Coordinates of C-alpha atoms in Angstrom, one line a residue:
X1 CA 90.3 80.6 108.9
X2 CA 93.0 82.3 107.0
X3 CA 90.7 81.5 103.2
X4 CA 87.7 82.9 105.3
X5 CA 89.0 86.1 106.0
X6 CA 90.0 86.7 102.3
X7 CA 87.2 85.6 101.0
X8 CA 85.4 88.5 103.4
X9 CA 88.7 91.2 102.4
X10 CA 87.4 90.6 98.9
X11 CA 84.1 90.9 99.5
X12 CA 84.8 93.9 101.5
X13 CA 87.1 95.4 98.9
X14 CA 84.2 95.2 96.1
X15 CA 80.7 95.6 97.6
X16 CA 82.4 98.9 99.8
X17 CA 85.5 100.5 99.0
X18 CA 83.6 102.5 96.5
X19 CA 80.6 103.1 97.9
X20 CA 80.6 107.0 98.7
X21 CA 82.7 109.4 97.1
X22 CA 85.4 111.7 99.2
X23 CA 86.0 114.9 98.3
X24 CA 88.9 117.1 98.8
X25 CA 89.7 120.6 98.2
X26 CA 92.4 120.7 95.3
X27 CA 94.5 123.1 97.2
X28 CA 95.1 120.7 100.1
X29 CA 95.3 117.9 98.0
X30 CA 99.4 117.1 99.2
X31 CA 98.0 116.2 102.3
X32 CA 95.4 113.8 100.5
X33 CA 94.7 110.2 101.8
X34 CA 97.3 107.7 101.9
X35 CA 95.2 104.4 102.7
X36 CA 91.4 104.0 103.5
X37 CA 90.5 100.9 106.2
X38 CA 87.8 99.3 106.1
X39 CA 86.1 96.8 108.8
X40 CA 82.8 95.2 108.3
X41 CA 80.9 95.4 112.3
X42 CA 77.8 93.4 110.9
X43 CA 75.2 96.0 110.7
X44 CA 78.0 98.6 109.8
X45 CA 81.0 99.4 107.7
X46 CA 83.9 101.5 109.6
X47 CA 86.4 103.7 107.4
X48 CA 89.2 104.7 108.7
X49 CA 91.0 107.5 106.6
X50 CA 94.7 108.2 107.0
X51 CA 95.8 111.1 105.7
X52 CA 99.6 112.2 105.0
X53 CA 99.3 115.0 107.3
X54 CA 97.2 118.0 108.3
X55 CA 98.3 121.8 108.2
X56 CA 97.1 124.6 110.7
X57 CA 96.8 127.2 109.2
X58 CA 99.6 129.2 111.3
X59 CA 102.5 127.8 110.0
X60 CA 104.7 128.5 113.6
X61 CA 101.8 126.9 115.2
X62 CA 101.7 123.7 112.5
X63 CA 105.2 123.4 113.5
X64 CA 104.6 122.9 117.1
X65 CA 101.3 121.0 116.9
X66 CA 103.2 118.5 114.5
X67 CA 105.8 118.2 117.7
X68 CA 102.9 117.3 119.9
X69 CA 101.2 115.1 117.6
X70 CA 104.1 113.5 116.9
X71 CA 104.7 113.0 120.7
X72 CA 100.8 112.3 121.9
X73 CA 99.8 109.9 118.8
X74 CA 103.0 108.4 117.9
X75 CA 102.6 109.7 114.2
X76 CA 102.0 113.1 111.7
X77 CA 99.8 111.3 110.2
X78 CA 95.7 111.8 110.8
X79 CA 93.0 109.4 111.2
X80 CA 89.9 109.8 111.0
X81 CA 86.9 107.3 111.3
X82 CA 83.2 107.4 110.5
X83 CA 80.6 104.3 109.6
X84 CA 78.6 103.9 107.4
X85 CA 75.3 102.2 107.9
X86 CA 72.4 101.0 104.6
X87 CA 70.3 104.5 105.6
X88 CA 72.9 106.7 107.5
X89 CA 76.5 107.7 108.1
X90 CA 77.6 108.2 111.6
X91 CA 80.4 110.3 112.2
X92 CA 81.9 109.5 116.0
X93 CA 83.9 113.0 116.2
X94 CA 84.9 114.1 113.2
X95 CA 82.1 116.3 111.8
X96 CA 82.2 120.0 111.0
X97 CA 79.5 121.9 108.8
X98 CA 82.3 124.7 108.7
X99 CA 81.9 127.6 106.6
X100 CA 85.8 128.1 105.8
X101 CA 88.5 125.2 105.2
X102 CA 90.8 127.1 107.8
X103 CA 88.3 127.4 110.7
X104 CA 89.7 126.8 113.7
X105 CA 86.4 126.8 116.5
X106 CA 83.8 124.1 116.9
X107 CA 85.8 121.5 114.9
X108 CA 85.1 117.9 115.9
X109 CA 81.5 117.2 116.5
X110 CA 79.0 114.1 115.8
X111 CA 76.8 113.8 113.7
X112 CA 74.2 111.3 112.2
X113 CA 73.0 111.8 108.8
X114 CA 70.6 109.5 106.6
X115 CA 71.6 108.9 102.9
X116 CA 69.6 110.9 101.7
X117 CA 71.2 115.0 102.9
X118 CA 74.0 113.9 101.4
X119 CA 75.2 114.8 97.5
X120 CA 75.1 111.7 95.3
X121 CA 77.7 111.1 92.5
X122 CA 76.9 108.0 90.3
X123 CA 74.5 107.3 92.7
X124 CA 77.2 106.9 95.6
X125 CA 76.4 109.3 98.9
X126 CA 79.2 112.5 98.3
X127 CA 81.2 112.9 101.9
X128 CA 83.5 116.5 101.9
X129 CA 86.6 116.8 103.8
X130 CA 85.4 120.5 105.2
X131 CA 88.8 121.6 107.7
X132 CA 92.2 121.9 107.1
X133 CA 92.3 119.0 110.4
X134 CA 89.7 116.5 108.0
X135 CA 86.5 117.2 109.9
X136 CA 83.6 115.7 107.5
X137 CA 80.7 117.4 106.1
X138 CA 77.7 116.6 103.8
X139 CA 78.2 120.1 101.8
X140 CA 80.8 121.7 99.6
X141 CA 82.2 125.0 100.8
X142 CA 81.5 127.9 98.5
X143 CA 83.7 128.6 95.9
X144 CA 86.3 125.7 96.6
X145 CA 87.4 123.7 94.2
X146 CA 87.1 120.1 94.8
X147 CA 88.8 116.4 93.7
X148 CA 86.8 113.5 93.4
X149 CA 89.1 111.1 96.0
X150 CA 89.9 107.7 93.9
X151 CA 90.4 105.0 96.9
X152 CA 93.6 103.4 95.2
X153 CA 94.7 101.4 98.0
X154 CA 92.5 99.9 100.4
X155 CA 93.2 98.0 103.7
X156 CA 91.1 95.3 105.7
X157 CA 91.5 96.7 109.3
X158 CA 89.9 99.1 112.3
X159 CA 90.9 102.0 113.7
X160 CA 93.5 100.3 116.1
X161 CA 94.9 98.7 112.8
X162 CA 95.1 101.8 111.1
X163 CA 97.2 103.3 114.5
X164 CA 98.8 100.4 115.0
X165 CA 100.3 100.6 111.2
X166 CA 101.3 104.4 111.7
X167 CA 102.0 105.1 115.4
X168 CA 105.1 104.9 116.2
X169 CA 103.5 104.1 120.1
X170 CA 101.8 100.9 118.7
X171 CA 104.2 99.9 116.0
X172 CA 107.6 98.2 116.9
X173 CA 109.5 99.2 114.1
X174 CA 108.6 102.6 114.0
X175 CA 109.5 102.8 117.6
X176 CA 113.0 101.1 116.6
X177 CA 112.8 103.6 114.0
X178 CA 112.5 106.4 116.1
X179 CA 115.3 105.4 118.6
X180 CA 117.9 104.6 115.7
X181 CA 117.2 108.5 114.1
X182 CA 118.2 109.6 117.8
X183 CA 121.1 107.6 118.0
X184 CA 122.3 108.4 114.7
X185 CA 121.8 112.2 115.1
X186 CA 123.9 111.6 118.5
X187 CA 126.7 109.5 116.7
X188 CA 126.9 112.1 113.8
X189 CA 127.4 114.9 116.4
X190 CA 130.1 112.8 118.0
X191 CA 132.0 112.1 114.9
X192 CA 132.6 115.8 114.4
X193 CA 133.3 116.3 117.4
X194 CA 136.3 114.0 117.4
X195 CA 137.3 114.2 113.6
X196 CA 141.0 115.1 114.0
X197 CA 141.1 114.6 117.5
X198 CA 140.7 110.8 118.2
X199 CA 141.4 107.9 116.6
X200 CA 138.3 106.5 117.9
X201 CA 136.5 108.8 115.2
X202 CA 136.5 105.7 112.7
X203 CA 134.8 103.6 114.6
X204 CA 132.1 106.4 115.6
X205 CA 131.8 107.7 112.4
X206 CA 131.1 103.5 110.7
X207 CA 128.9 103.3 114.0
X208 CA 126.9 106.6 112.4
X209 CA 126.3 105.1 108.8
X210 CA 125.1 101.5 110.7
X211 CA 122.4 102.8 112.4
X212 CA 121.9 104.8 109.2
X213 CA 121.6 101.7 107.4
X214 CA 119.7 99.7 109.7
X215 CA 116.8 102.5 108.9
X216 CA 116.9 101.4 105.9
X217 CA 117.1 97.8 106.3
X218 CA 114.2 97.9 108.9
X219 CA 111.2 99.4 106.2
X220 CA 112.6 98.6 103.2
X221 CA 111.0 97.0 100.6
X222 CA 111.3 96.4 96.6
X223 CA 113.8 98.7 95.4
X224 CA 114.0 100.4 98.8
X225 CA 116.4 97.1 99.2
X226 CA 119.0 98.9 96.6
X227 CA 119.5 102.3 98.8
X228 CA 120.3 99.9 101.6
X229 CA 123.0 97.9 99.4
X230 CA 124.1 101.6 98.8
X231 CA 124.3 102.3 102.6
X232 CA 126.6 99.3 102.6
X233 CA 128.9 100.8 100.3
X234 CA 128.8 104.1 102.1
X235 CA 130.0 102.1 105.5
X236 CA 133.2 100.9 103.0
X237 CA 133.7 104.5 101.9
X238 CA 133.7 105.8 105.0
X239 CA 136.6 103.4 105.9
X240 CA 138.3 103.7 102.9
X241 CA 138.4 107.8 103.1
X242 CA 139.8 107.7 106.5
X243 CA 143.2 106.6 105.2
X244 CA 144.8 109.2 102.1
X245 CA 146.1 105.9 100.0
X246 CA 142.7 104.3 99.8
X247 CA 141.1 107.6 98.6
X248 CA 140.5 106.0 95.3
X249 CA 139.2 103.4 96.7
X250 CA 136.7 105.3 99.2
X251 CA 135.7 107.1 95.4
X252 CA 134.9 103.8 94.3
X253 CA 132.7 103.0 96.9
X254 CA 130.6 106.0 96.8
X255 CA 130.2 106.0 93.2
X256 CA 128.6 102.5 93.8
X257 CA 126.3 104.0 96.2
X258 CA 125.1 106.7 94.3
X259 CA 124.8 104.4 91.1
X260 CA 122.8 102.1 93.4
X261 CA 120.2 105.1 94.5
X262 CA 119.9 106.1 91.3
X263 CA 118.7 102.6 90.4
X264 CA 116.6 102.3 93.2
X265 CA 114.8 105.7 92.7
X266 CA 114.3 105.3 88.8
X267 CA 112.7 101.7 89.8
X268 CA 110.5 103.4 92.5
X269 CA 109.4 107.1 90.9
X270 CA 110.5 106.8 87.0
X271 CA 112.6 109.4 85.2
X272 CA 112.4 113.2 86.2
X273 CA 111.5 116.2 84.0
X274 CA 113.7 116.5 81.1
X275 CA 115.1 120.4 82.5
X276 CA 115.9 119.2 86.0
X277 CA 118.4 116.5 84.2
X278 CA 120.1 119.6 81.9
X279 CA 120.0 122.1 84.9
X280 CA 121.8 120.1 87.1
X281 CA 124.0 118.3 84.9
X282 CA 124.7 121.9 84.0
X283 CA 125.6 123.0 87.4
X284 CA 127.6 119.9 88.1
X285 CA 129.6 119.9 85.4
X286 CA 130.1 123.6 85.5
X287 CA 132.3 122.9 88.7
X288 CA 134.3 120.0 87.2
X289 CA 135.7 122.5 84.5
X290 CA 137.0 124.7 87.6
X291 CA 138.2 121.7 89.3
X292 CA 139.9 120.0 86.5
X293 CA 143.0 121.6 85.9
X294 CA 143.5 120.8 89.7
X295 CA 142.8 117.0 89.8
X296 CA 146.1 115.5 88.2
X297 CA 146.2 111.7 87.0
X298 CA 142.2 111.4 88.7
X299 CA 140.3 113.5 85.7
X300 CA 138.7 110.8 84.3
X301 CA 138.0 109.0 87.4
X302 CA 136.0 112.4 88.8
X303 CA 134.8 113.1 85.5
X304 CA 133.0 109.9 86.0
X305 CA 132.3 110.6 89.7
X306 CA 130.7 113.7 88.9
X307 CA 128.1 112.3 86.2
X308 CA 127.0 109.6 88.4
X309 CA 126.3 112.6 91.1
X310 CA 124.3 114.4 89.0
X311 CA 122.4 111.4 87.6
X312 CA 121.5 110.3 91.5
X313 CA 120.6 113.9 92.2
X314 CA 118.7 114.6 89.1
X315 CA 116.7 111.1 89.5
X316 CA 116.1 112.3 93.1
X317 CA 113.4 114.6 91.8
X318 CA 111.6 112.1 89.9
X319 CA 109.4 111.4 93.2
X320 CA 107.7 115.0 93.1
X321 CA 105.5 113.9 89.9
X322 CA 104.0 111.2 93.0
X323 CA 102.0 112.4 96.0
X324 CA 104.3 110.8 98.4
X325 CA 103.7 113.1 101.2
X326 CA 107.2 113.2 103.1
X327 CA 109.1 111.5 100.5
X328 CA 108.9 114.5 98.1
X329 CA 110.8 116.3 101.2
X330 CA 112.9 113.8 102.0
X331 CA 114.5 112.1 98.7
X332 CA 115.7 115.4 97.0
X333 CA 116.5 116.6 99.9
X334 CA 118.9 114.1 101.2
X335 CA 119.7 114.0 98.4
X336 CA 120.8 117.6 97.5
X337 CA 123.1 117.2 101.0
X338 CA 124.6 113.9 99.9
X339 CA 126.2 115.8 96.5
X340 CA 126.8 119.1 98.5
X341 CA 128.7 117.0 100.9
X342 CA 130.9 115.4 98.0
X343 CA 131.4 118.8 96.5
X344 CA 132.7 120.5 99.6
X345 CA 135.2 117.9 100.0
X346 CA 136.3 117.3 96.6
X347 CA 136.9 121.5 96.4
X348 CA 138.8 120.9 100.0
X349 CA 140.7 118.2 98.6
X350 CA 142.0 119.8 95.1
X351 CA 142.1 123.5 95.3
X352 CA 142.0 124.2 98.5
X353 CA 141.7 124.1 102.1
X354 CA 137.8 125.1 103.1
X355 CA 136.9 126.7 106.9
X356 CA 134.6 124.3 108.9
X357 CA 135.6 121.2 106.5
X358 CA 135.0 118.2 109.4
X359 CA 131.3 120.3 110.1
X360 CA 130.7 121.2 106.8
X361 CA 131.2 117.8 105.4
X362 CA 130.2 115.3 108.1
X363 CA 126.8 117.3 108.8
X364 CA 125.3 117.4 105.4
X365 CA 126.4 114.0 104.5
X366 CA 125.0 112.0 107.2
X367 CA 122.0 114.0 107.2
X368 CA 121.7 113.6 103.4
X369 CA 122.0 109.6 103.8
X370 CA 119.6 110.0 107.2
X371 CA 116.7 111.5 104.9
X372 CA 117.3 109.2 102.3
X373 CA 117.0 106.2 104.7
X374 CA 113.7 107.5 106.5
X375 CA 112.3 107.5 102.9
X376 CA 111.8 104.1 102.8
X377 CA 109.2 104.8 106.1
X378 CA 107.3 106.2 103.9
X379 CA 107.4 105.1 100.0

């Protein structure tokens, strides 16, 4: 049973997966297709198109209708599905002969169209993606520019497959997912809350970076394995920093974290643009000079702290040369946080004493390793 259905995948994956072209408009191209599904029904093949998102137009109102899809679909991704027949394609809900990408009436619609009103490219039927929400269309709008869509990764699957992949209502994990990111925004809050107040703040605050980690450990795979080891290290630090004689220590640990991220986003995205390592090695460096004369016997070791910070942040922004929808968000982001977070406190620790340390701090660092963690949801 199990040869059977590969021997159809195959099939499927060479007699179909090119067999029409999709077009996209080259300004909407970061919210271009992440997988294509295909399912053979006999008399009928069904794609199913997942895109990495789609953008209203109204930016206060894309906000909100991410919210609600988000709540009613279990994902931000969107699907789409059409079939194509031998004479026709048959689109179920998802046509639109629009005349602007942005139109926001008379949007999902069927359609069935033979072959032959459609555009042909290398003798392959031409489908446009016409609405900023993915409606299909056989005809290009005037005066867009358009990409011809390479299917570079291809699935053997329906519709339910495709939701059950991405919906955080039909996939366990992602539900898991979603429930740890609550708890862990919860347990953050509560750790500032009781930093200098309780003792129980240690236990709270290793609680936080768990269910941090368990993120991580849940989607992970390939190198994604690496910013989970990392997570690890960050649980030691954590300890470590509570207590002034184990400072060093703590150090220790988090410069094995961020060597470890660095490792896993070189291994996952390559090297970044030449300038972003010399402006933020720049930067970085800049503030170890004012530090210095502050730091005592631990110059070298901070010396060496601070070049491993700006060799995780600068690989961080290796993963914008990809289109990895949320990832290009998350990575440099969390990133970013992460390094502001060991700034902040190295400055309280040395020179001087800084207002809102504990929030300051606690915030951007467990929201820097938070983003970091959800990046393996989606890489």
């Amino acid at each position: 049973m199990v040869l059977r259905r590969l021997i159809v995948l195959l099939f499927l994956l060479s007699t179909y997966a090119f067999a029409l072209v999709l077009r996209l408009p080259e300004f909407d191209r970061k919210n271009g297709i992440k997988e294509v599904f295909l399912h053979d029904h006999g008399d009928r093949i069904e794609y199913t198109i997942v895109f990495w998102d789609e953008d209203h137009p109204n930016t206060l109102t894309d906000l909100l209708y991410d919210l609600y899809r988000l709540y009613k679909w279990g994902r931000f991704y969107d699907i789409e599905t059409f079939f194509l027949y031998p004479d026709r394609i048959h689109f179920p809900d998802d046509f639109c002969d629009s005349e602007t990408y942005f139109q926001l009436e008379n949007l999902h619609n069927q359609a069935e169209l033979s072959l032959d009103q459609f555009e042909h490219f290398n003798g392959k039927p031409v489908v446009y993606i016409s609405t900023w929400n993915h409606m299909f269309s056989n005809k290009p709008l005037r005066g867009v520019s358009y990409l011809n869509y390479k299917v570079e990764k291809t699935a053997f699957g329906t519709r339910n497959d495709a939701e059950r992949k991405y919906s955080w209502r039909k996939n366990v994990k992602l539900k898991l997912t979603l429930w740890l990111f609550f708890a862990s925004l919860g347990s953050m809050l509560t750790t500032i809350l009781l930093k200098g107040r309780s003792k129980l703040c240690i236990v709270v605050k290793g609680l936080t970076t768990t269910l941090i980690a368990t993120i991580a450990m849940l989607n992970a795979q390939g190198p994604e394995w690496l910013i989970f080891a990392g997570l690890i290290f960050s649980l030691m630090g954590d300890v470590f920093l509570e207590f002034d004689s184990l400072f060093f220590q703590g150090m220790l640990a988090f410069f094995t974290t961020h060597l470890l991220y660095s490792i896993a986003f070189f291994k996952l995205f390559g090297a970044s643009a030449w300038w972003i390592f010399v402006l933020i090695y720049a930067v970085v460096l800049f503030q170890y000079v004012f530090l210095k004369n502050h730091l005592g016997k631990m110059k070298v070791p901070v010396l060496l702290y601070t070049v491993m910070i700006a060799t995780m942040l600068s690989l961080s922004f290796a993963v914008l040369k990809h289109e990895i929808y949320y990832a290009r968000t998350l990575i440099p982001m969390g990133a970013t946080l992460f390094a502001f977070s060991d700034s902040y406190l190295a400055w309280d620790k040395f020179v001087k004493k800084l207002p809102l340390r504990n929030l300051m701090v606690l915030s951007t660092y467990f929201l820097g390793q938070l983003f970091i963690a959800l990046s393996a949801v989606v890489t």
